[in-house]
Amino acid sequence: MRAALVVANWKMHGTVVEARALAAQVRDGLKRPRGIEVVLCPPFTALAAVAEALAGSAIGLGAQNCHWETSGAFTGEVSPAMLAEHGCRLVILGHSERRQQFQETDAQINLKVRAAFAHGLTPLLCVGESAQERSQGLTFNIVEGQLRAGLAGLSPEALGRCLVAYEPVWAIGTGVNATPAQASEVHGYLRGLLSELASKEIAQFIRILYGGSVKPENAGALLREPEIDGALVGGASLQAQTFLGIVKKAAFRGGNPKE
Ligand code: PGA
């Protein structure tokens, strides 16, 4: 079974002081994570403070975006090399908020995915359809287009090191999560595509996370689905107790009766 992964996307929340405190609370609440990996993605400005708070713990550090160049005249941008220097191990790419509010294209996202790899970062590629696209029966077309374009040109070996998140746009920050069946159906479809792009064997290793209004109350049912390998958590990751509640559900998704 693929080890569960829970990623906190703090978005544009948290001053350095707040981020340090939240990271410390998560760290203290997760002394010996078992059967689970956890990564916190604070805003750029808090990366150093969170890295310090997490030092020596099993919790990883990630970022929410990056540029594709290593350095240069790109005012306001942050490069993958800079993230790696801070100790980031993954970077969220192609989040729907980047696509919608900052007009990121699939071609740009693909450049970012490749640049992330070049600097030793694991890309977490986000895909997902809008409410309108779902109502028009376009869900599979949309996620397929985003997946193929985002991962274009990667070797099967590189594909095997990618992470994917299915985040239906209508579920993000709305309180309305995809049902376990809805999410599982799309995850299965994405894994089929990954088998085609890499190989069946490699696709079995690629973790596909679900994101969109994940809470402690719904995490158990979502994560019990064999195709759902973890969660990308926004709003509910801003409170340590709520986030830890989700992490617990993910750790026990195999259903250890003693725990
Ligand atoms: P949400 O956000 O958990 O607040 O819905 C998820 C995300 O945008 O990654």
PDB file of C-alpha atoms and ligand atoms in Angstrom:
ATOM      1  CA  MET A   1       0.000   0.000   0.000  1.00  0.00           C
ATOM      2  CA  ARG A   2       1.225   3.531  -0.738  1.00  0.00           C
ATOM      3  CA  ALA A   3       2.089   5.433   2.452  1.00  0.00           C
ATOM      4  CA  ALA A   4      -0.496   8.112   3.168  1.00  0.00           C
ATOM      5  CA  LEU A   5       0.606  11.710   2.722  1.00  0.00           C
ATOM      6  CA  VAL A   6      -1.112  14.735   4.202  1.00  0.00           C
ATOM      7  CA  VAL A   7      -0.035  18.143   2.924  1.00  0.00           C
ATOM      8  CA  ALA A   8      -1.039  21.420   4.585  1.00  0.00           C
ATOM      9  CA  ASN A   9      -1.558  24.297   2.172  1.00  0.00           C
ATOM     10  CA  TRP A  10      -1.615  27.370   4.378  1.00  0.00           C
ATOM     11  CA  LYS A  11      -2.167  29.626   1.352  1.00  0.00           C
ATOM     12  CA  MET A  12      -1.640  33.338   2.160  1.00  0.00           C
ATOM     13  CA  HIS A  13      -2.097  32.861   5.897  1.00  0.00           C
ATOM     14  CA  GLY A  14       0.399  33.315   8.655  1.00  0.00           C
ATOM     15  CA  THR A  15       2.897  35.915   9.704  1.00  0.00           C
ATOM     16  CA  VAL A  16       6.258  34.531  10.748  1.00  0.00           C
ATOM     17  CA  VAL A  17       5.183  34.547  14.385  1.00  0.00           C
ATOM     18  CA  GLU A  18       1.902  32.755  13.649  1.00  0.00           C
ATOM     19  CA  ALA A  19       3.511  30.250  11.293  1.00  0.00           C
ATOM     20  CA  ARG A  20       6.221  29.332  13.770  1.00  0.00           C
ATOM     21  CA  ALA A  21       3.631  28.740  16.481  1.00  0.00           C
ATOM     22  CA  LEU A  22       1.379  26.623  14.252  1.00  0.00           C
ATOM     23  CA  ALA A  23       4.298  24.530  12.981  1.00  0.00           C
ATOM     24  CA  ALA A  24       5.445  23.924  16.556  1.00  0.00           C
ATOM     25  CA  GLN A  25       1.948  22.815  17.589  1.00  0.00           C
ATOM     26  CA  VAL A  26       1.733  20.366  14.690  1.00  0.00           C
ATOM     27  CA  ARG A  27       5.231  19.085  15.458  1.00  0.00           C
ATOM     28  CA  ASP A  28       4.417  18.570  19.141  1.00  0.00           C
ATOM     29  CA  GLY A  29       1.179  16.805  18.297  1.00  0.00           C
ATOM     30  CA  LEU A  30       2.923  14.382  15.944  1.00  0.00           C
ATOM     31  CA  LYS A  31       5.865  13.085  17.850  1.00  0.00           C
ATOM     32  CA  ARG A  32       6.145   9.721  16.113  1.00  0.00           C
ATOM     33  CA  PRO A  33       4.061   9.692  12.967  1.00  0.00           C
ATOM     34  CA  ARG A  34       3.513   6.086  11.886  1.00  0.00           C
ATOM     35  CA  GLY A  35       2.352   4.979   8.478  1.00  0.00           C
ATOM     36  CA  ILE A  36       2.019   8.554   7.377  1.00  0.00           C
ATOM     37  CA  GLU A  37       3.989  11.420   5.909  1.00  0.00           C
ATOM     38  CA  VAL A  38       3.148  15.037   6.673  1.00  0.00           C
ATOM     39  CA  VAL A  39       4.336  18.167   4.872  1.00  0.00           C
ATOM     40  CA  LEU A  40       3.570  21.799   5.757  1.00  0.00           C
ATOM     41  CA  CYS A  41       3.511  24.442   3.002  1.00  0.00           C
ATOM     42  CA  PRO A  42       3.630  27.920   4.557  1.00  0.00           C
ATOM     43  CA  PRO A  43       3.888  31.205   2.627  1.00  0.00           C
ATOM     44  CA  PHE A  44       7.408  31.938   1.298  1.00  0.00           C
ATOM     45  CA  THR A  45       8.085  34.483   4.016  1.00  0.00           C
ATOM     46  CA  ALA A  46       7.585  31.876   6.743  1.00  0.00           C
ATOM     47  CA  LEU A  47       9.637  29.064   5.177  1.00  0.00           C
ATOM     48  CA  ALA A  48      12.754  29.739   7.240  1.00  0.00           C
ATOM     49  CA  ALA A  49      10.862  29.958  10.526  1.00  0.00           C
ATOM     50  CA  VAL A  50       8.856  26.805   9.819  1.00  0.00           C
ATOM     51  CA  ALA A  51      11.995  24.963   8.717  1.00  0.00           C
ATOM     52  CA  GLU A  52      13.527  25.845  12.063  1.00  0.00           C
ATOM     53  CA  ALA A  53      10.457  24.723  13.996  1.00  0.00           C
ATOM     54  CA  LEU A  54      10.390  21.396  12.137  1.00  0.00           C
ATOM     55  CA  ALA A  55      14.128  20.689  12.345  1.00  0.00           C
ATOM     56  CA  GLY A  56      14.757  17.207  13.690  1.00  0.00           C
ATOM     57  CA  SER A  57      11.111  16.187  13.287  1.00  0.00           C
ATOM     58  CA  ALA A  58       9.665  13.812  10.706  1.00  0.00           C
ATOM     59  CA  ILE A  59       7.476  16.562   9.227  1.00  0.00           C
ATOM     60  CA  GLY A  60       8.539  17.876   5.848  1.00  0.00           C
ATOM     61  CA  LEU A  61       8.556  21.379   4.433  1.00  0.00           C
ATOM     62  CA  GLY A  62       7.037  22.432   1.126  1.00  0.00           C
ATOM     63  CA  ALA A  63       6.131  25.542  -0.840  1.00  0.00           C
ATOM     64  CA  GLN A  64       2.988  26.643  -2.648  1.00  0.00           C
ATOM     65  CA  ASN A  65       4.443  27.743  -5.972  1.00  0.00           C
ATOM     66  CA  CYS A  66       7.674  28.575  -7.753  1.00  0.00           C
ATOM     67  CA  HIS A  67       9.014  30.061 -10.954  1.00  0.00           C
ATOM     68  CA  TRP A  68      10.697  27.827 -13.534  1.00  0.00           C
ATOM     69  CA  GLU A  69      13.929  29.775 -13.864  1.00  0.00           C
ATOM     70  CA  THR A  70      16.760  29.446 -11.364  1.00  0.00           C
ATOM     71  CA  SER A  71      17.370  33.199 -11.127  1.00  0.00           C
ATOM     72  CA  GLY A  72      16.914  36.306 -13.228  1.00  0.00           C
ATOM     73  CA  ALA A  73      14.839  39.419 -13.815  1.00  0.00           C
ATOM     74  CA  PHE A  74      11.490  38.060 -12.620  1.00  0.00           C
ATOM     75  CA  THR A  75      10.312  40.617 -10.078  1.00  0.00           C
ATOM     76  CA  GLY A  76       8.301  39.089  -7.286  1.00  0.00           C
ATOM     77  CA  GLU A  77       9.066  35.470  -8.161  1.00  0.00           C
ATOM     78  CA  VAL A  78      10.806  32.732  -6.180  1.00  0.00           C
ATOM     79  CA  SER A  79      12.895  30.016  -7.831  1.00  0.00           C
ATOM     80  CA  PRO A  80      12.999  26.282  -7.082  1.00  0.00           C
ATOM     81  CA  ALA A  81      16.655  26.639  -6.120  1.00  0.00           C
ATOM     82  CA  MET A  82      15.659  29.132  -3.417  1.00  0.00           C
ATOM     83  CA  LEU A  83      13.043  26.720  -2.093  1.00  0.00           C
ATOM     84  CA  ALA A  84      15.499  23.841  -2.047  1.00  0.00           C
ATOM     85  CA  GLU A  85      17.942  25.994  -0.112  1.00  0.00           C
ATOM     86  CA  HIS A  86      15.293  26.435   2.588  1.00  0.00           C
ATOM     87  CA  GLY A  87      14.908  22.682   2.891  1.00  0.00           C
ATOM     88  CA  CYS A  88      11.673  22.330   0.931  1.00  0.00           C
ATOM     89  CA  ARG A  89      11.090  18.813  -0.315  1.00  0.00           C
ATOM     90  CA  LEU A  90       7.962  19.438  -2.357  1.00  0.00           C
ATOM     91  CA  VAL A  91       6.217  22.247  -4.167  1.00  0.00           C
ATOM     92  CA  ILE A  92       2.511  22.566  -4.944  1.00  0.00           C
ATOM     93  CA  LEU A  93       2.088  23.435  -8.623  1.00  0.00           C
ATOM     94  CA  GLY A  94      -0.935  24.272 -10.735  1.00  0.00           C
ATOM     95  CA  HIS A  95      -3.260  24.927  -7.814  1.00  0.00           C
ATOM     96  CA  SER A  96      -6.622  26.114  -9.137  1.00  0.00           C
ATOM     97  CA  GLU A  97      -6.189  29.461  -7.401  1.00  0.00           C
ATOM     98  CA  ARG A  98      -2.978  29.984  -9.413  1.00  0.00           C
ATOM     99  CA  ARG A  99      -4.705  28.869 -12.596  1.00  0.00           C
ATOM    100  CA  GLN A 100      -7.803  31.028 -12.090  1.00  0.00           C
ATOM    101  CA  GLN A 101      -6.594  34.139 -10.319  1.00  0.00           C
ATOM    102  CA  PHE A 102      -3.111  34.375 -11.799  1.00  0.00           C
ATOM    103  CA  GLN A 103      -3.836  32.955 -15.228  1.00  0.00           C
ATOM    104  CA  GLU A 104      -1.257  30.202 -14.999  1.00  0.00           C
ATOM    105  CA  THR A 105      -1.325  28.039 -18.088  1.00  0.00           C
ATOM    106  CA  ASP A 106      -0.694  24.327 -18.454  1.00  0.00           C
ATOM    107  CA  ALA A 107       2.483  25.152 -20.398  1.00  0.00           C
ATOM    108  CA  GLN A 108       3.814  27.289 -17.541  1.00  0.00           C
ATOM    109  CA  ILE A 109       2.882  24.638 -15.008  1.00  0.00           C
ATOM    110  CA  ASN A 110       4.796  22.058 -17.045  1.00  0.00           C
ATOM    111  CA  LEU A 111       7.899  24.291 -16.998  1.00  0.00           C
ATOM    112  CA  LYS A 112       7.534  24.567 -13.220  1.00  0.00           C
ATOM    113  CA  VAL A 113       7.158  20.807 -12.794  1.00  0.00           C
ATOM    114  CA  ARG A 114      10.365  20.207 -14.765  1.00  0.00           C
ATOM    115  CA  ALA A 115      12.227  22.945 -12.898  1.00  0.00           C
ATOM    116  CA  ALA A 116      11.138  21.503  -9.564  1.00  0.00           C
ATOM    117  CA  PHE A 117      12.662  18.143 -10.499  1.00  0.00           C
ATOM    118  CA  ALA A 118      15.846  19.777 -11.694  1.00  0.00           C
ATOM    119  CA  HIS A 119      16.323  21.142  -8.178  1.00  0.00           C
ATOM    120  CA  GLY A 120      15.434  17.990  -6.305  1.00  0.00           C
ATOM    121  CA  LEU A 121      11.921  19.079  -5.336  1.00  0.00           C
ATOM    122  CA  THR A 122       8.924  16.800  -5.701  1.00  0.00           C
ATOM    123  CA  PRO A 123       6.166  18.493  -7.698  1.00  0.00           C
ATOM    124  CA  LEU A 124       2.618  18.109  -6.386  1.00  0.00           C
ATOM    125  CA  LEU A 125       0.575  18.752  -9.509  1.00  0.00           C
ATOM    126  CA  CYS A 126      -3.010  19.846  -8.853  1.00  0.00           C
ATOM    127  CA  VAL A 127      -5.810  19.132 -11.287  1.00  0.00           C
ATOM    128  CA  GLY A 128      -9.557  19.598 -11.013  1.00  0.00           C
ATOM    129  CA  GLU A 129     -12.731  20.634 -12.754  1.00  0.00           C
ATOM    130  CA  SER A 130     -15.094  23.537 -12.010  1.00  0.00           C
ATOM    131  CA  ALA A 131     -18.743  23.047 -11.035  1.00  0.00           C
ATOM    132  CA  GLN A 132     -19.812  24.036 -14.515  1.00  0.00           C
ATOM    133  CA  GLU A 133     -17.422  21.614 -16.160  1.00  0.00           C
ATOM    134  CA  ARG A 134     -18.688  18.819 -13.949  1.00  0.00           C
ATOM    135  CA  SER A 135     -22.299  19.641 -14.730  1.00  0.00           C
ATOM    136  CA  GLN A 136     -21.441  19.525 -18.426  1.00  0.00           C
ATOM    137  CA  GLY A 137     -19.918  16.074 -18.049  1.00  0.00           C
ATOM    138  CA  LEU A 138     -16.414  17.367 -18.743  1.00  0.00           C
ATOM    139  CA  THR A 139     -14.676  16.253 -15.543  1.00  0.00           C
ATOM    140  CA  PHE A 140     -12.534  13.552 -17.138  1.00  0.00           C
ATOM    141  CA  ASN A 141     -11.629  15.721 -20.143  1.00  0.00           C
ATOM    142  CA  ILE A 142     -10.487  18.566 -17.906  1.00  0.00           C
ATOM    143  CA  VAL A 143      -8.388  16.532 -15.514  1.00  0.00           C
ATOM    144  CA  GLU A 144      -6.914  14.521 -18.371  1.00  0.00           C
ATOM    145  CA  GLY A 145      -5.862  17.668 -20.233  1.00  0.00           C
ATOM    146  CA  GLN A 146      -4.310  19.156 -17.093  1.00  0.00           C
ATOM    147  CA  LEU A 147      -2.495  15.956 -16.185  1.00  0.00           C
ATOM    148  CA  ARG A 148      -1.104  15.278 -19.651  1.00  0.00           C
ATOM    149  CA  ALA A 149       0.011  18.883 -20.176  1.00  0.00           C
ATOM    150  CA  GLY A 150       1.413  19.317 -16.662  1.00  0.00           C
ATOM    151  CA  LEU A 151       3.520  16.163 -16.889  1.00  0.00           C
ATOM    152  CA  ALA A 152       4.433  16.410 -20.572  1.00  0.00           C
ATOM    153  CA  GLY A 153       7.959  15.368 -21.479  1.00  0.00           C
ATOM    154  CA  LEU A 154       8.783  13.648 -18.181  1.00  0.00           C
ATOM    155  CA  SER A 155      10.529  10.291 -18.239  1.00  0.00           C
ATOM    156  CA  PRO A 156       8.701   7.326 -16.705  1.00  0.00           C
ATOM    157  CA  GLU A 157      11.233   7.431 -13.869  1.00  0.00           C
ATOM    158  CA  ALA A 158      10.456  11.123 -13.168  1.00  0.00           C
ATOM    159  CA  LEU A 159       6.730  10.423 -13.381  1.00  0.00           C
ATOM    160  CA  GLY A 160       7.191   7.838 -10.684  1.00  0.00           C
ATOM    161  CA  ARG A 161       8.444  10.554  -8.349  1.00  0.00           C
ATOM    162  CA  CYS A 162       5.541  12.953  -8.967  1.00  0.00           C
ATOM    163  CA  LEU A 163       2.648  13.595  -6.675  1.00  0.00           C
ATOM    164  CA  VAL A 164      -0.790  14.437  -8.008  1.00  0.00           C
ATOM    165  CA  ALA A 165      -3.703  16.101  -6.219  1.00  0.00           C
ATOM    166  CA  TYR A 166      -7.267  15.906  -7.447  1.00  0.00           C
ATOM    167  CA  GLU A 167      -8.907  19.096  -6.245  1.00  0.00           C
ATOM    168  CA  PRO A 168     -12.325  19.779  -7.712  1.00  0.00           C
ATOM    169  CA  VAL A 169     -12.607  23.573  -7.842  1.00  0.00           C
ATOM    170  CA  TRP A 170     -16.183  23.448  -6.501  1.00  0.00           C
ATOM    171  CA  ALA A 171     -14.936  21.727  -3.349  1.00  0.00           C
ATOM    172  CA  ILE A 172     -12.116  24.124  -2.480  1.00  0.00           C
ATOM    173  CA  GLY A 173     -12.955  26.329   0.468  1.00  0.00           C
ATOM    174  CA  THR A 174     -16.682  25.716   0.036  1.00  0.00           C
ATOM    175  CA  GLY A 175     -17.340  23.189   2.778  1.00  0.00           C
ATOM    176  CA  VAL A 176     -18.729  20.844   0.105  1.00  0.00           C
ATOM    177  CA  ASN A 177     -16.285  17.981  -0.364  1.00  0.00           C
ATOM    178  CA  ALA A 178     -16.396  15.468  -3.200  1.00  0.00           C
ATOM    179  CA  THR A 179     -17.968  12.252  -1.949  1.00  0.00           C
ATOM    180  CA  PRO A 180     -15.557   9.331  -1.512  1.00  0.00           C
ATOM    181  CA  ALA A 181     -17.139   7.733  -4.596  1.00  0.00           C
ATOM    182  CA  GLN A 182     -16.785  10.886  -6.715  1.00  0.00           C
ATOM    183  CA  ALA A 183     -13.153  11.360  -5.730  1.00  0.00           C
ATOM    184  CA  SER A 184     -12.309   7.697  -6.088  1.00  0.00           C
ATOM    185  CA  GLU A 185     -13.726   7.608  -9.606  1.00  0.00           C
ATOM    186  CA  VAL A 186     -11.481  10.475 -10.730  1.00  0.00           C
ATOM    187  CA  HIS A 187      -8.443   9.092  -8.896  1.00  0.00           C
ATOM    188  CA  GLY A 188      -8.890   5.776 -10.659  1.00  0.00           C
ATOM    189  CA  TYR A 189      -9.124   7.565 -13.969  1.00  0.00           C
ATOM    190  CA  LEU A 190      -5.941   9.547 -13.232  1.00  0.00           C
ATOM    191  CA  ARG A 191      -4.090   6.381 -12.270  1.00  0.00           C
ATOM    192  CA  GLY A 192      -5.138   4.811 -15.546  1.00  0.00           C
ATOM    193  CA  LEU A 193      -3.663   7.779 -17.393  1.00  0.00           C
ATOM    194  CA  LEU A 194      -0.469   7.565 -15.357  1.00  0.00           C
ATOM    195  CA  SER A 195      -0.185   3.887 -16.302  1.00  0.00           C
ATOM    196  CA  GLU A 196      -0.352   4.946 -19.904  1.00  0.00           C
ATOM    197  CA  LEU A 197       2.181   7.772 -19.460  1.00  0.00           C
ATOM    198  CA  ALA A 198       4.685   5.813 -17.357  1.00  0.00           C
ATOM    199  CA  SER A 199       3.812   2.148 -16.885  1.00  0.00           C
ATOM    200  CA  LYS A 200       1.327   0.161 -14.854  1.00  0.00           C
ATOM    201  CA  GLU A 201       4.013  -0.699 -12.292  1.00  0.00           C
ATOM    202  CA  ILE A 202       5.196   2.888 -11.884  1.00  0.00           C
ATOM    203  CA  ALA A 203       1.646   4.233 -11.676  1.00  0.00           C
ATOM    204  CA  GLN A 204       1.028   1.974  -8.675  1.00  0.00           C
ATOM    205  CA  PHE A 205       3.629   3.964  -6.738  1.00  0.00           C
ATOM    206  CA  ILE A 206       2.345   7.441  -7.576  1.00  0.00           C
ATOM    207  CA  ARG A 207       0.377   8.978  -4.780  1.00  0.00           C
ATOM    208  CA  ILE A 208      -2.807  10.781  -5.717  1.00  0.00           C
ATOM    209  CA  LEU A 209      -4.109  13.056  -2.971  1.00  0.00           C
ATOM    210  CA  TYR A 210      -7.602  14.465  -2.653  1.00  0.00           C
ATOM    211  CA  GLY A 211      -8.125  18.125  -1.808  1.00  0.00           C
ATOM    212  CA  GLY A 212     -11.241  20.237  -1.286  1.00  0.00           C
ATOM    213  CA  SER A 213     -12.921  20.848   2.082  1.00  0.00           C
ATOM    214  CA  VAL A 214     -11.159  17.979   3.822  1.00  0.00           C
ATOM    215  CA  LYS A 215     -12.002  18.014   7.550  1.00  0.00           C
ATOM    216  CA  PRO A 216     -11.575  15.539  10.393  1.00  0.00           C
ATOM    217  CA  GLU A 217     -15.249  14.623   9.915  1.00  0.00           C
ATOM    218  CA  ASN A 218     -14.910  13.537   6.297  1.00  0.00           C
ATOM    219  CA  ALA A 219     -11.241  12.507   6.124  1.00  0.00           C
ATOM    220  CA  GLY A 220     -11.824   8.962   7.353  1.00  0.00           C
ATOM    221  CA  ALA A 221     -14.344   8.067   4.668  1.00  0.00           C
ATOM    222  CA  LEU A 222     -12.308   9.712   1.906  1.00  0.00           C
ATOM    223  CA  LEU A 223      -9.025   8.147   2.933  1.00  0.00           C
ATOM    224  CA  ARG A 224     -10.475   4.671   3.313  1.00  0.00           C
ATOM    225  CA  GLU A 225     -10.864   4.601  -0.460  1.00  0.00           C
ATOM    226  CA  PRO A 226      -7.956   2.553  -1.809  1.00  0.00           C
ATOM    227  CA  GLU A 227      -7.389   5.053  -4.618  1.00  0.00           C
ATOM    228  CA  ILE A 228      -7.087   8.051  -2.265  1.00  0.00           C
ATOM    229  CA  ASP A 229      -3.532   8.186  -0.967  1.00  0.00           C
ATOM    230  CA  GLY A 230      -3.748  11.257   1.204  1.00  0.00           C
ATOM    231  CA  ALA A 231      -5.078  14.777   1.441  1.00  0.00           C
ATOM    232  CA  LEU A 232      -4.162  18.315   0.455  1.00  0.00           C
ATOM    233  CA  VAL A 233      -5.694  20.429   3.178  1.00  0.00           C
ATOM    234  CA  GLY A 234      -6.339  24.175   3.038  1.00  0.00           C
ATOM    235  CA  GLY A 235      -8.642  25.787   5.601  1.00  0.00           C
ATOM    236  CA  ALA A 236      -8.551  22.908   8.064  1.00  0.00           C
ATOM    237  CA  SER A 237      -4.745  23.019   8.189  1.00  0.00           C
ATOM    238  CA  LEU A 238      -4.746  26.425   9.859  1.00  0.00           C
ATOM    239  CA  GLN A 239      -5.697  24.990  13.265  1.00  0.00           C
ATOM    240  CA  ALA A 240      -3.292  22.438  14.692  1.00  0.00           C
ATOM    241  CA  GLN A 241      -5.996  20.318  16.337  1.00  0.00           C
ATOM    242  CA  THR A 242      -8.124  20.125  13.216  1.00  0.00           C
ATOM    243  CA  PHE A 243      -5.149  19.324  11.038  1.00  0.00           C
ATOM    244  CA  LEU A 244      -3.907  16.683  13.466  1.00  0.00           C
ATOM    245  CA  GLY A 245      -7.397  15.174  13.448  1.00  0.00           C
ATOM    246  CA  ILE A 246      -7.088  14.684   9.685  1.00  0.00           C
ATOM    247  CA  VAL A 247      -3.570  13.287   9.977  1.00  0.00           C
ATOM    248  CA  LYS A 248      -4.811  10.719  12.493  1.00  0.00           C
ATOM    249  CA  LYS A 249      -7.552   9.593  10.155  1.00  0.00           C
ATOM    250  CA  ALA A 250      -5.016   9.225   7.363  1.00  0.00           C
ATOM    251  CA  ALA A 251      -2.612   7.232   9.517  1.00  0.00           C
ATOM    252  CA  PHE A 252      -5.293   4.748  10.504  1.00  0.00           C
ATOM    253  CA  ARG A 253      -6.906   4.438   7.126  1.00  0.00           C
ATOM    254  CA  GLY A 254      -5.762   0.843   6.851  1.00  0.00           C
ATOM    255  CA  GLY A 255      -8.175   0.274   9.737  1.00  0.00           C
ATOM    256  CA  ASN A 256      -5.940  -1.009  12.523  1.00  0.00           C
ATOM    257  CA  PRO A 257      -8.639  -2.049  15.005  1.00  0.00           C
ATOM    258  CA  LYS A 258      -6.406  -1.374  18.024  1.00  0.00           C
ATOM    259  CA  GLU A 259      -6.011   2.254  17.036  1.00  0.00           C
TER     260      GLU A 259
HETATM  261  P1  PGA B   1      -9.642  23.705   1.399  1.00  0.00           P
HETATM  262  O1  PGA B   1      -8.475  23.982   0.320  1.00  0.00           O
HETATM  263  O2  PGA B   1      -9.185  22.532   2.220  1.00  0.00           O
HETATM  264  O3  PGA B   1      -9.744  24.970   2.193  1.00  0.00           O
HETATM  265  O4  PGA B   1     -10.879  23.404   0.627  1.00  0.00           O
HETATM  266  C1  PGA B   1      -7.766  22.940  -0.292  1.00  0.00           C
HETATM  267  C2  PGA B   1      -6.761  23.509  -1.247  1.00  0.00           C
HETATM  268  O5  PGA B   1      -7.049  24.542  -1.856  1.00  0.00           O
HETATM  269  O6  PGA B   1      -5.671  22.956  -1.427  1.00  0.00           O
END
